[in-house]
Amino acid sequence: MPRVNNSRGRGRQQRFGGEAASDYPYAYPSSRPQQGGEPVHAEDQRFGGGYWSFSGDEQKDLYGETKPGPFAGVGPKGYKRSDERILEDVSERLMEDGHIDASDIEVEVRGGEVILRGSVPNRFMKRRAEDLSASALGVKDVQNQVRIREAGNTGH
């Protein structure tokens, strides 16, 4: 950047907090060095990586959360998850969720279709049980036949 003389005789035009533009060693912000002297992109300074940063096959988004690749969930030709595995997965999801009392829920799987029967204390738990079941790999449909218990009826 050329030096500018003004009419008051101050010499160079002042920028960047008192430094002259020609004295500023880095093009802000993309090539400002970090402690080791390596240039760092502005996104790396703020967010720990660009929108997609790659390390092996793992992809991370802007916030460092791992994102699946474009072929996640695509299995080999003709692959079908067995009803037994789906039953186990759905049962584990219901058991591990801290917001569902699954003690009175029965789970049955036929041809990838999950059937839920039993009772829960409220509508939230009924809907959550259905959503958890539907999110299991290999589930084609969920029949939610769970009933909501009346107040005072424990179902036992």
mmCIF file with all atom_site columns, N, CA and C in Angstrom, residues 9-80:
data_model
loop_
_atom_site.group_PDB
_atom_site.id
_atom_site.type_symbol
_atom_site.label_atom_id
_atom_site.label_alt_id
_atom_site.label_comp_id
_atom_site.label_asym_id
_atom_site.label_entity_id
_atom_site.label_seq_id
_atom_site.pdbx_PDB_ins_code
_atom_site.Cartn_x
_atom_site.Cartn_y
_atom_site.Cartn_z
_atom_site.occupancy
_atom_site.B_iso_or_equiv
_atom_site.pdbx_formal_charge
_atom_site.auth_seq_id
_atom_site.auth_comp_id
_atom_site.auth_asym_id
_atom_site.auth_atom_id
_atom_site.pdbx_PDB_model_num
ATOM 1   N N  . GLY A 1 9  ? 1.455   17.161  7.613  1.00 0.00 ? 9  GLY A N  1
ATOM 2   C CA . GLY A 1 9  ? 2.828   16.738  7.805  1.00 0.00 ? 9  GLY A CA 1
ATOM 3   C C  . GLY A 1 9  ? 2.991   15.558  8.747  1.00 0.00 ? 9  GLY A C  1
ATOM 4   N N  . ARG A 1 10 ? 1.952   14.773  8.954  1.00 0.00 ? 10 ARG A N  1
ATOM 5   C CA . ARG A 1 10 ? 2.053   13.636  9.863  1.00 0.00 ? 10 ARG A CA 1
ATOM 6   C C  . ARG A 1 10 ? 2.771   12.456  9.231  1.00 0.00 ? 10 ARG A C  1
ATOM 7   N N  . GLY A 1 11 ? 3.036   12.482  7.981  1.00 0.00 ? 11 GLY A N  1
ATOM 8   C CA . GLY A 1 11 ? 3.713   11.355  7.350  1.00 0.00 ? 11 GLY A CA 1
ATOM 9   C C  . GLY A 1 11 ? 2.694   10.358  6.831  1.00 0.00 ? 11 GLY A C  1
ATOM 10  N N  . ARG A 1 12 ? 2.873   9.104   7.239  1.00 0.00 ? 12 ARG A N  1
ATOM 11  C CA . ARG A 1 12 ? 2.030   8.036   6.712  1.00 0.00 ? 12 ARG A CA 1
ATOM 12  C C  . ARG A 1 12 ? 0.628   8.041   7.334  1.00 0.00 ? 12 ARG A C  1
ATOM 13  N N  . GLN A 1 13 ? -0.322  7.543   6.561  1.00 0.00 ? 13 GLN A N  1
ATOM 14  C CA . GLN A 1 13 ? -1.690  7.397   7.046  1.00 0.00 ? 13 GLN A CA 1
ATOM 15  C C  . GLN A 1 13 ? -1.723  6.279   8.086  1.00 0.00 ? 13 GLN A C  1
ATOM 16  N N  . GLN A 1 14 ? -2.391  6.478   9.201  1.00 0.00 ? 14 GLN A N  1
ATOM 17  C CA . GLN A 1 14 ? -2.425  5.517   10.290 1.00 0.00 ? 14 GLN A CA 1
ATOM 18  C C  . GLN A 1 14 ? -3.630  4.588   10.163 1.00 0.00 ? 14 GLN A C  1
ATOM 19  N N  . ARG A 1 15 ? -3.378  3.271   10.328 1.00 0.00 ? 15 ARG A N  1
ATOM 20  C CA . ARG A 1 15 ? -4.447  2.267   10.299 1.00 0.00 ? 15 ARG A CA 1
ATOM 21  C C  . ARG A 1 15 ? -4.111  1.162   11.267 1.00 0.00 ? 15 ARG A C  1
ATOM 22  N N  . PHE A 1 16 ? -5.071  0.297   11.519 1.00 0.00 ? 16 PHE A N  1
ATOM 23  C CA . PHE A 1 16 ? -4.890  -0.887  12.346 1.00 0.00 ? 16 PHE A CA 1
ATOM 24  C C  . PHE A 1 16 ? -4.338  -0.544  13.727 1.00 0.00 ? 16 PHE A C  1
ATOM 25  N N  . GLY A 1 17 ? -4.986  0.382   14.406 1.00 0.00 ? 17 GLY A N  1
ATOM 26  C CA . GLY A 1 17 ? -4.599  0.698   15.772 1.00 0.00 ? 17 GLY A CA 1
ATOM 27  C C  . GLY A 1 17 ? -3.244  1.374   15.855 1.00 0.00 ? 17 GLY A C  1
ATOM 28  N N  . GLY A 1 18 ? -2.924  2.243   14.942 1.00 0.00 ? 18 GLY A N  1
ATOM 29  C CA . GLY A 1 18 ? -1.686  2.986   15.014 1.00 0.00 ? 18 GLY A CA 1
ATOM 30  C C  . GLY A 1 18 ? -0.608  2.487   14.075 1.00 0.00 ? 18 GLY A C  1
ATOM 31  N N  . GLU A 1 19 ? -0.730  1.287   13.546 1.00 0.00 ? 19 GLU A N  1
ATOM 32  C CA . GLU A 1 19 ? 0.264   0.783   12.619 1.00 0.00 ? 19 GLU A CA 1
ATOM 33  C C  . GLU A 1 19 ? -0.050  1.274   11.211 1.00 0.00 ? 19 GLU A C  1
ATOM 34  N N  . ALA A 1 20 ? 0.965   1.527   10.457 1.00 0.00 ? 20 ALA A N  1
ATOM 35  C CA . ALA A 1 20 ? 0.745   1.866   9.060  1.00 0.00 ? 20 ALA A CA 1
ATOM 36  C C  . ALA A 1 20 ? 0.386   0.600   8.316  1.00 0.00 ? 20 ALA A C  1
ATOM 37  N N  . ALA A 1 21 ? -0.425  0.719   7.295  1.00 0.00 ? 21 ALA A N  1
ATOM 38  C CA . ALA A 1 21 ? -0.876  -0.451  6.545  1.00 0.00 ? 21 ALA A CA 1
ATOM 39  C C  . ALA A 1 21 ? 0.301   -1.239  5.983  1.00 0.00 ? 21 ALA A C  1
ATOM 40  N N  . SER A 1 22 ? 1.345   -0.562  5.558  1.00 0.00 ? 22 SER A N  1
ATOM 41  C CA . SER A 1 22 ? 2.477   -1.273  4.975  1.00 0.00 ? 22 SER A CA 1
ATOM 42  C C  . SER A 1 22 ? 3.283   -2.019  6.043  1.00 0.00 ? 22 SER A C  1
ATOM 43  N N  . ASP A 1 23 ? 3.150   -1.624  7.307  1.00 0.00 ? 23 ASP A N  1
ATOM 44  C CA . ASP A 1 23 ? 3.878   -2.284  8.390  1.00 0.00 ? 23 ASP A CA 1
ATOM 45  C C  . ASP A 1 23 ? 3.135   -3.498  8.922  1.00 0.00 ? 23 ASP A C  1
ATOM 46  N N  . TYR A 1 24 ? 1.879   -3.672  8.524  1.00 0.00 ? 24 TYR A N  1
ATOM 47  C CA . TYR A 1 24 ? 1.083   -4.796  9.031  1.00 0.00 ? 24 TYR A CA 1
ATOM 48  C C  . TYR A 1 24 ? 1.489   -6.037  8.255  1.00 0.00 ? 24 TYR A C  1
ATOM 49  N N  . PRO A 1 25 ? 2.092   -7.046  8.918  1.00 0.00 ? 25 PRO A N  1
ATOM 50  C CA . PRO A 1 25 ? 2.735   -8.146  8.196  1.00 0.00 ? 25 PRO A CA 1
ATOM 51  C C  . PRO A 1 25 ? 1.805   -9.206  7.619  1.00 0.00 ? 25 PRO A C  1
ATOM 52  N N  . TYR A 1 26 ? 0.551   -9.222  7.985  1.00 0.00 ? 26 TYR A N  1
ATOM 53  C CA . TYR A 1 26 ? -0.319  -10.324 7.569  1.00 0.00 ? 26 TYR A CA 1
ATOM 54  C C  . TYR A 1 26 ? -1.557  -9.792  6.872  1.00 0.00 ? 26 TYR A C  1
ATOM 55  N N  . ALA A 1 27 ? -2.059  -10.568 5.921  1.00 0.00 ? 27 ALA A N  1
ATOM 56  C CA . ALA A 1 27 ? -3.339  -10.237 5.302  1.00 0.00 ? 27 ALA A CA 1
ATOM 57  C C  . ALA A 1 27 ? -4.415  -10.758 6.246  1.00 0.00 ? 27 ALA A C  1
ATOM 58  N N  . TYR A 1 28 ? -5.170  -9.903  6.855  1.00 0.00 ? 28 TYR A N  1
ATOM 59  C CA . TYR A 1 28 ? -6.144  -10.288 7.869  1.00 0.00 ? 28 TYR A CA 1
ATOM 60  C C  . TYR A 1 28 ? -7.353  -10.920 7.231  1.00 0.00 ? 28 TYR A C  1
ATOM 61  N N  . PRO A 1 29 ? -7.987  -11.964 7.748  1.00 0.00 ? 29 PRO A N  1
ATOM 62  C CA . PRO A 1 29 ? -7.524  -12.828 8.827  1.00 0.00 ? 29 PRO A CA 1
ATOM 63  C C  . PRO A 1 29 ? -6.955  -14.140 8.310  1.00 0.00 ? 29 PRO A C  1
ATOM 64  N N  . SER A 1 30 ? -6.984  -14.373 6.984  1.00 0.00 ? 30 SER A N  1
ATOM 65  C CA . SER A 1 30 ? -6.760  -15.723 6.491  1.00 0.00 ? 30 SER A CA 1
ATOM 66  C C  . SER A 1 30 ? -5.337  -16.235 6.634  1.00 0.00 ? 30 SER A C  1
ATOM 67  N N  . SER A 1 31 ? -4.328  -15.389 6.712  1.00 0.00 ? 31 SER A N  1
ATOM 68  C CA . SER A 1 31 ? -2.989  -15.946 6.801  1.00 0.00 ? 31 SER A CA 1
ATOM 69  C C  . SER A 1 31 ? -2.258  -15.527 8.074  1.00 0.00 ? 31 SER A C  1
ATOM 70  N N  . ARG A 1 32 ? -2.989  -15.144 9.082  1.00 0.00 ? 32 ARG A N  1
ATOM 71  C CA . ARG A 1 32 ? -2.375  -14.775 10.349 1.00 0.00 ? 32 ARG A CA 1
ATOM 72  C C  . ARG A 1 32 ? -1.771  -16.031 10.994 1.00 0.00 ? 32 ARG A C  1
ATOM 73  N N  . PRO A 1 33 ? -0.497  -15.990 11.400 1.00 0.00 ? 33 PRO A N  1
ATOM 74  C CA . PRO A 1 33 ? 0.114   -17.214 11.934 1.00 0.00 ? 33 PRO A CA 1
ATOM 75  C C  . PRO A 1 33 ? -0.370  -17.540 13.338 1.00 0.00 ? 33 PRO A C  1
ATOM 76  N N  . GLN A 1 34 ? -0.320  -18.804 13.662 1.00 0.00 ? 34 GLN A N  1
ATOM 77  C CA . GLN A 1 34 ? -0.598  -19.219 15.033 1.00 0.00 ? 34 GLN A CA 1
ATOM 78  C C  . GLN A 1 34 ? 0.732   -19.334 15.751 1.00 0.00 ? 34 GLN A C  1
ATOM 79  N N  . GLN A 1 35 ? 0.769   -19.905 16.933 1.00 0.00 ? 35 GLN A N  1
ATOM 80  C CA . GLN A 1 35 ? 1.978   -19.946 17.742 1.00 0.00 ? 35 GLN A CA 1
ATOM 81  C C  . GLN A 1 35 ? 3.147   -20.626 17.036 1.00 0.00 ? 35 GLN A C  1
ATOM 82  N N  . GLY A 1 36 ? 2.873   -21.693 16.290 1.00 0.00 ? 36 GLY A N  1
ATOM 83  C CA . GLY A 1 36 ? 3.948   -22.415 15.616 1.00 0.00 ? 36 GLY A CA 1
ATOM 84  C C  . GLY A 1 36 ? 4.430   -21.745 14.347 1.00 0.00 ? 36 GLY A C  1
ATOM 85  N N  . GLY A 1 37 ? 3.835   -20.626 13.939 1.00 0.00 ? 37 GLY A N  1
ATOM 86  C CA . GLY A 1 37 ? 4.240   -19.940 12.738 1.00 0.00 ? 37 GLY A CA 1
ATOM 87  C C  . GLY A 1 37 ? 3.528   -20.405 11.485 1.00 0.00 ? 37 GLY A C  1
ATOM 88  N N  . GLU A 1 38 ? 2.667   -21.423 11.593 1.00 0.00 ? 38 GLU A N  1
ATOM 89  C CA . GLU A 1 38 ? 1.920   -21.931 10.440 1.00 0.00 ? 38 GLU A CA 1
ATOM 90  C C  . GLU A 1 38 ? 0.726   -21.021 10.186 1.00 0.00 ? 38 GLU A C  1
ATOM 91  N N  . PRO A 1 39 ? 0.407   -20.710 8.930  1.00 0.00 ? 39 PRO A N  1
ATOM 92  C CA . PRO A 1 39 ? -0.786  -19.906 8.674  1.00 0.00 ? 39 PRO A CA 1
ATOM 93  C C  . PRO A 1 39 ? -2.059  -20.669 9.035  1.00 0.00 ? 39 PRO A C  1
ATOM 94  N N  . VAL A 1 40 ? -3.040  -19.947 9.545  1.00 0.00 ? 40 VAL A N  1
ATOM 95  C CA . VAL A 1 40 ? -4.312  -20.535 9.956  1.00 0.00 ? 40 VAL A CA 1
ATOM 96  C C  . VAL A 1 40 ? -5.434  -19.758 9.302  1.00 0.00 ? 40 VAL A C  1
ATOM 97  N N  . HIS A 1 41 ? -6.387  -20.485 8.721  1.00 0.00 ? 41 HIS A N  1
ATOM 98  C CA . HIS A 1 41 ? -7.539  -19.839 8.102  1.00 0.00 ? 41 HIS A CA 1
ATOM 99  C C  . HIS A 1 41 ? -8.452  -19.292 9.200  1.00 0.00 ? 41 HIS A C  1
ATOM 100 N N  . ALA A 1 42 ? -9.183  -18.235 8.907  1.00 0.00 ? 42 ALA A N  1
ATOM 101 C CA . ALA A 1 42 ? -10.040 -17.591 9.904  1.00 0.00 ? 42 ALA A CA 1
ATOM 102 C C  . ALA A 1 42 ? -11.059 -18.549 10.503 1.00 0.00 ? 42 ALA A C  1
ATOM 103 N N  . GLU A 1 43 ? -11.664 -19.431 9.690  1.00 0.00 ? 43 GLU A N  1
ATOM 104 C CA . GLU A 1 43 ? -12.643 -20.381 10.232 1.00 0.00 ? 43 GLU A CA 1
ATOM 105 C C  . GLU A 1 43 ? -12.010 -21.333 11.225 1.00 0.00 ? 43 GLU A C  1
ATOM 106 N N  . ASP A 1 44 ? -10.750 -21.705 10.967 1.00 0.00 ? 44 ASP A N  1
ATOM 107 C CA . ASP A 1 44 ? -10.052 -22.597 11.884 1.00 0.00 ? 44 ASP A CA 1
ATOM 108 C C  . ASP A 1 44 ? -9.837  -21.927 13.233 1.00 0.00 ? 44 ASP A C  1
ATOM 109 N N  . GLN A 1 45 ? -9.597  -20.632 13.228 1.00 0.00 ? 45 GLN A N  1
ATOM 110 C CA . GLN A 1 45 ? -9.373  -19.909 14.471 1.00 0.00 ? 45 GLN A CA 1
ATOM 111 C C  . GLN A 1 45 ? -10.649 -19.869 15.307 1.00 0.00 ? 45 GLN A C  1
ATOM 112 N N  . ARG A 1 46 ? -11.785 -19.680 14.679 1.00 0.00 ? 46 ARG A N  1
ATOM 113 C CA . ARG A 1 46 ? -13.027 -19.527 15.426 1.00 0.00 ? 46 ARG A CA 1
ATOM 114 C C  . ARG A 1 46 ? -13.712 -20.837 15.764 1.00 0.00 ? 46 ARG A C  1
ATOM 115 N N  . PHE A 1 47 ? -13.730 -21.781 14.834 1.00 0.00 ? 47 PHE A N  1
ATOM 116 C CA . PHE A 1 47 ? -14.585 -22.948 14.990 1.00 0.00 ? 47 PHE A CA 1
ATOM 117 C C  . PHE A 1 47 ? -13.843 -24.274 15.064 1.00 0.00 ? 47 PHE A C  1
ATOM 118 N N  . GLY A 1 48 ? -12.530 -24.281 14.980 1.00 0.00 ? 48 GLY A N  1
ATOM 119 C CA . GLY A 1 48 ? -11.800 -25.531 15.058 1.00 0.00 ? 48 GLY A CA 1
ATOM 120 C C  . GLY A 1 48 ? -11.824 -26.314 13.768 1.00 0.00 ? 48 GLY A C  1
ATOM 121 N N  . GLY A 1 49 ? -12.195 -25.711 12.683 1.00 0.00 ? 49 GLY A N  1
ATOM 122 C CA . GLY A 1 49 ? -12.213 -26.401 11.395 1.00 0.00 ? 49 GLY A CA 1
ATOM 123 C C  . GLY A 1 49 ? -13.155 -25.706 10.447 1.00 0.00 ? 49 GLY A C  1
ATOM 124 N N  . GLY A 1 50 ? -13.006 -25.947 9.170  1.00 0.00 ? 50 GLY A N  1
ATOM 125 C CA . GLY A 1 50 ? -13.910 -25.393 8.184  1.00 0.00 ? 50 GLY A CA 1
ATOM 126 C C  . GLY A 1 50 ? -15.260 -26.070 8.294  1.00 0.00 ? 50 GLY A C  1
ATOM 127 N N  . TYR A 1 51 ? -16.144 -25.782 7.358  1.00 0.00 ? 51 TYR A N  1
ATOM 128 C CA . TYR A 1 51 ? -17.463 -26.399 7.451  1.00 0.00 ? 51 TYR A CA 1
ATOM 129 C C  . TYR A 1 51 ? -17.353 -27.915 7.426  1.00 0.00 ? 51 TYR A C  1
ATOM 130 N N  . TRP A 1 52 ? -16.526 -28.461 6.571  1.00 0.00 ? 52 TRP A N  1
ATOM 131 C CA . TRP A 1 52 ? -16.234 -29.900 6.585  1.00 0.00 ? 52 TRP A CA 1
ATOM 132 C C  . TRP A 1 52 ? -14.736 -30.042 6.761  1.00 0.00 ? 52 TRP A C  1
ATOM 133 N N  . SER A 1 53 ? -14.305 -30.690 7.825  1.00 0.00 ? 53 SER A N  1
ATOM 134 C CA . SER A 1 53 ? -12.889 -31.018 7.938  1.00 0.00 ? 53 SER A CA 1
ATOM 135 C C  . SER A 1 53 ? -12.785 -32.532 7.954  1.00 0.00 ? 53 SER A C  1
ATOM 136 N N  . PHE A 1 54 ? -11.838 -33.063 7.219  1.00 0.00 ? 54 PHE A N  1
ATOM 137 C CA . PHE A 1 54 ? -11.747 -34.504 7.047  1.00 0.00 ? 54 PHE A CA 1
ATOM 138 C C  . PHE A 1 54 ? -10.582 -35.064 7.843  1.00 0.00 ? 54 PHE A C  1
ATOM 139 N N  . SER A 1 55 ? -10.817 -36.160 8.530  1.00 0.00 ? 55 SER A N  1
ATOM 140 C CA . SER A 1 55 ? -9.735  -36.928 9.144  1.00 0.00 ? 55 SER A CA 1
ATOM 141 C C  . SER A 1 55 ? -10.082 -38.379 8.866  1.00 0.00 ? 55 SER A C  1
ATOM 142 N N  . GLY A 1 56 ? -9.456  -38.938 7.885  1.00 0.00 ? 56 GLY A N  1
ATOM 143 C CA . GLY A 1 56 ? -9.815  -40.292 7.477  1.00 0.00 ? 56 GLY A CA 1
ATOM 144 C C  . GLY A 1 56 ? -11.179 -40.263 6.817  1.00 0.00 ? 56 GLY A C  1
ATOM 145 N N  . ASP A 1 57 ? -12.046 -41.192 7.176  1.00 0.00 ? 57 ASP A N  1
ATOM 146 C CA . ASP A 1 57 ? -13.389 -41.254 6.603  1.00 0.00 ? 57 ASP A CA 1
ATOM 147 C C  . ASP A 1 57 ? -14.392 -40.440 7.404  1.00 0.00 ? 57 ASP A C  1
ATOM 148 N N  . GLU A 1 58 ? -13.979 -39.902 8.536  1.00 0.00 ? 58 GLU A N  1
ATOM 149 C CA . GLU A 1 58 ? -14.894 -39.176 9.411  1.00 0.00 ? 58 GLU A CA 1
ATOM 150 C C  . GLU A 1 58 ? -15.042 -37.740 8.933  1.00 0.00 ? 58 GLU A C  1
ATOM 151 N N  . GLN A 1 59 ? -16.261 -37.240 8.920  1.00 0.00 ? 59 GLN A N  1
ATOM 152 C CA . GLN A 1 59 ? -16.514 -35.859 8.541  1.00 0.00 ? 59 GLN A CA 1
ATOM 153 C C  . GLN A 1 59 ? -17.077 -35.140 9.745  1.00 0.00 ? 59 GLN A C  1
ATOM 154 N N  . LYS A 1 60 ? -16.612 -33.914 9.962  1.00 0.00 ? 60 LYS A N  1
ATOM 155 C CA . LYS A 1 60 ? -17.126 -33.115 11.069 1.00 0.00 ? 60 LYS A CA 1
ATOM 156 C C  . LYS A 1 60 ? -17.702 -31.828 10.516 1.00 0.00 ? 60 LYS A C  1
ATOM 157 N N  . ASP A 1 61 ? -18.791 -31.381 11.136 1.00 0.00 ? 61 ASP A N  1
ATOM 158 C CA . ASP A 1 61 ? -19.407 -30.148 10.672 1.00 0.00 ? 61 ASP A CA 1
ATOM 159 C C  . ASP A 1 61 ? -18.796 -28.958 11.397 1.00 0.00 ? 61 ASP A C  1
ATOM 160 N N  . LEU A 1 62 ? -19.400 -27.815 11.233 1.00 0.00 ? 62 LEU A N  1
ATOM 161 C CA . LEU A 1 62 ? -18.930 -26.559 11.787 1.00 0.00 ? 62 LEU A CA 1
ATOM 162 C C  . LEU A 1 62 ? -18.751 -26.614 13.300 1.00 0.00 ? 62 LEU A C  1
ATOM 163 N N  . TYR A 1 63 ? -19.537 -27.415 13.994 1.00 0.00 ? 63 TYR A N  1
ATOM 164 C CA . TYR A 1 63 ? -19.503 -27.464 15.450 1.00 0.00 ? 63 TYR A CA 1
ATOM 165 C C  . TYR A 1 63 ? -18.750 -28.687 15.974 1.00 0.00 ? 63 TYR A C  1
ATOM 166 N N  . GLY A 1 64 ? -18.049 -29.408 15.096 1.00 0.00 ? 64 GLY A N  1
ATOM 167 C CA . GLY A 1 64 ? -17.255 -30.542 15.518 1.00 0.00 ? 64 GLY A CA 1
ATOM 168 C C  . GLY A 1 64 ? -18.034 -31.838 15.663 1.00 0.00 ? 64 GLY A C  1
ATOM 169 N N  . GLU A 1 65 ? -19.304 -31.831 15.277 1.00 0.00 ? 65 GLU A N  1
ATOM 170 C CA . GLU A 1 65 ? -20.111 -33.042 15.367 1.00 0.00 ? 65 GLU A CA 1
ATOM 171 C C  . GLU A 1 65 ? -19.854 -33.914 14.139 1.00 0.00 ? 65 GLU A C  1
ATOM 172 N N  . THR A 1 66 ? -19.746 -35.206 14.360 1.00 0.00 ? 66 THR A N  1
ATOM 173 C CA . THR A 1 66 ? -19.496 -36.132 13.269 1.00 0.00 ? 66 THR A CA 1
ATOM 174 C C  . THR A 1 66 ? -20.751 -36.294 12.429 1.00 0.00 ? 66 THR A C  1
ATOM 175 N N  . LYS A 1 67 ? -20.576 -36.206 11.131 1.00 0.00 ? 67 LYS A N  1
ATOM 176 C CA . LYS A 1 67 ? -21.688 -36.358 10.200 1.00 0.00 ? 67 LYS A CA 1
ATOM 177 C C  . LYS A 1 67 ? -21.470 -37.607 9.361  1.00 0.00 ? 67 LYS A C  1
ATOM 178 N N  . PRO A 1 68 ? -22.527 -38.358 9.073  1.00 0.00 ? 68 PRO A N  1
ATOM 179 C CA . PRO A 1 68 ? -22.369 -39.545 8.236  1.00 0.00 ? 68 PRO A CA 1
ATOM 180 C C  . PRO A 1 68 ? -22.088 -39.152 6.793  1.00 0.00 ? 68 PRO A C  1
ATOM 181 N N  . GLY A 1 69 ? -21.409 -40.025 6.091  1.00 0.00 ? 69 GLY A N  1
ATOM 182 C CA . GLY A 1 69 ? -21.128 -39.793 4.681  1.00 0.00 ? 69 GLY A CA 1
ATOM 183 C C  . GLY A 1 69 ? -22.372 -40.001 3.841  1.00 0.00 ? 69 GLY A C  1
ATOM 184 N N  . PRO A 1 70 ? -22.292 -39.780 2.544  1.00 0.00 ? 70 PRO A N  1
ATOM 185 C CA . PRO A 1 70 ? -23.465 -39.855 1.680  1.00 0.00 ? 70 PRO A CA 1
ATOM 186 C C  . PRO A 1 70 ? -24.025 -41.270 1.518  1.00 0.00 ? 70 PRO A C  1
ATOM 187 N N  . PHE A 1 71 ? -23.258 -42.303 1.900  1.00 0.00 ? 71 PHE A N  1
ATOM 188 C CA . PHE A 1 71 ? -23.730 -43.675 1.723  1.00 0.00 ? 71 PHE A CA 1
ATOM 189 C C  . PHE A 1 71 ? -24.057 -44.358 3.043  1.00 0.00 ? 71 PHE A C  1
ATOM 190 N N  . ALA A 1 72 ? -24.165 -43.589 4.122  1.00 0.00 ? 72 ALA A N  1
ATOM 191 C CA . ALA A 1 72 ? -24.521 -44.173 5.416  1.00 0.00 ? 72 ALA A CA 1
ATOM 192 C C  . ALA A 1 72 ? -25.912 -44.782 5.327  1.00 0.00 ? 72 ALA A C  1
ATOM 193 N N  . GLY A 1 73 ? -26.066 -46.007 5.790  1.00 0.00 ? 73 GLY A N  1
ATOM 194 C CA . GLY A 1 73 ? -27.348 -46.681 5.782  1.00 0.00 ? 73 GLY A CA 1
ATOM 195 C C  . GLY A 1 73 ? -27.640 -47.466 4.515  1.00 0.00 ? 73 GLY A C  1
ATOM 196 N N  . VAL A 1 74 ? -26.744 -47.410 3.528  1.00 0.00 ? 74 VAL A N  1
ATOM 197 C CA . VAL A 1 74 ? -26.926 -48.161 2.292  1.00 0.00 ? 74 VAL A CA 1
ATOM 198 C C  . VAL A 1 74 ? -26.167 -49.472 2.431  1.00 0.00 ? 74 VAL A C  1
ATOM 199 N N  . GLY A 1 75 ? -26.900 -50.571 2.522  1.00 0.00 ? 75 GLY A N  1
ATOM 200 C CA . GLY A 1 75 ? -26.273 -51.873 2.701  1.00 0.00 ? 75 GLY A CA 1
ATOM 201 C C  . GLY A 1 75 ? -26.073 -52.596 1.393  1.00 0.00 ? 75 GLY A C  1
ATOM 202 N N  . PRO A 1 76 ? -25.521 -53.790 1.468  1.00 0.00 ? 76 PRO A N  1
ATOM 203 C CA . PRO A 1 76 ? -25.329 -54.583 0.255  1.00 0.00 ? 76 PRO A CA 1
ATOM 204 C C  . PRO A 1 76 ? -26.666 -54.980 -0.364 1.00 0.00 ? 76 PRO A C  1
ATOM 205 N N  . LYS A 1 77 ? -26.638 -55.265 -1.632 1.00 0.00 ? 77 LYS A N  1
ATOM 206 C CA . LYS A 1 77 ? -27.839 -55.653 -2.364 1.00 0.00 ? 77 LYS A CA 1
ATOM 207 C C  . LYS A 1 77 ? -28.488 -56.869 -1.687 1.00 0.00 ? 77 LYS A C  1
ATOM 208 N N  . GLY A 1 78 ? -29.787 -56.773 -1.433 1.00 0.00 ? 78 GLY A N  1
ATOM 209 C CA . GLY A 1 78 ? -30.536 -57.878 -0.851 1.00 0.00 ? 78 GLY A CA 1
ATOM 210 C C  . GLY A 1 78 ? -30.443 -57.989 0.662  1.00 0.00 ? 78 GLY A C  1
ATOM 211 N N  . TYR A 1 79 ? -29.697 -57.097 1.342  1.00 0.00 ? 79 TYR A N  1
ATOM 212 C CA . TYR A 1 79 ? -29.571 -57.182 2.795  1.00 0.00 ? 79 TYR A CA 1
ATOM 213 C C  . TYR A 1 79 ? -30.880 -56.811 3.460  1.00 0.00 ? 79 TYR A C  1
ATOM 214 N N  . LYS A 1 80 ? -31.266 -57.599 4.447  1.00 0.00 ? 80 LYS A N  1
ATOM 215 C CA . LYS A 1 80 ? -32.471 -57.330 5.228  1.00 0.00 ? 80 LYS A CA 1
ATOM 216 C C  . LYS A 1 80 ? -32.160 -57.660 6.682  1.00 0.00 ? 80 LYS A C  1
#
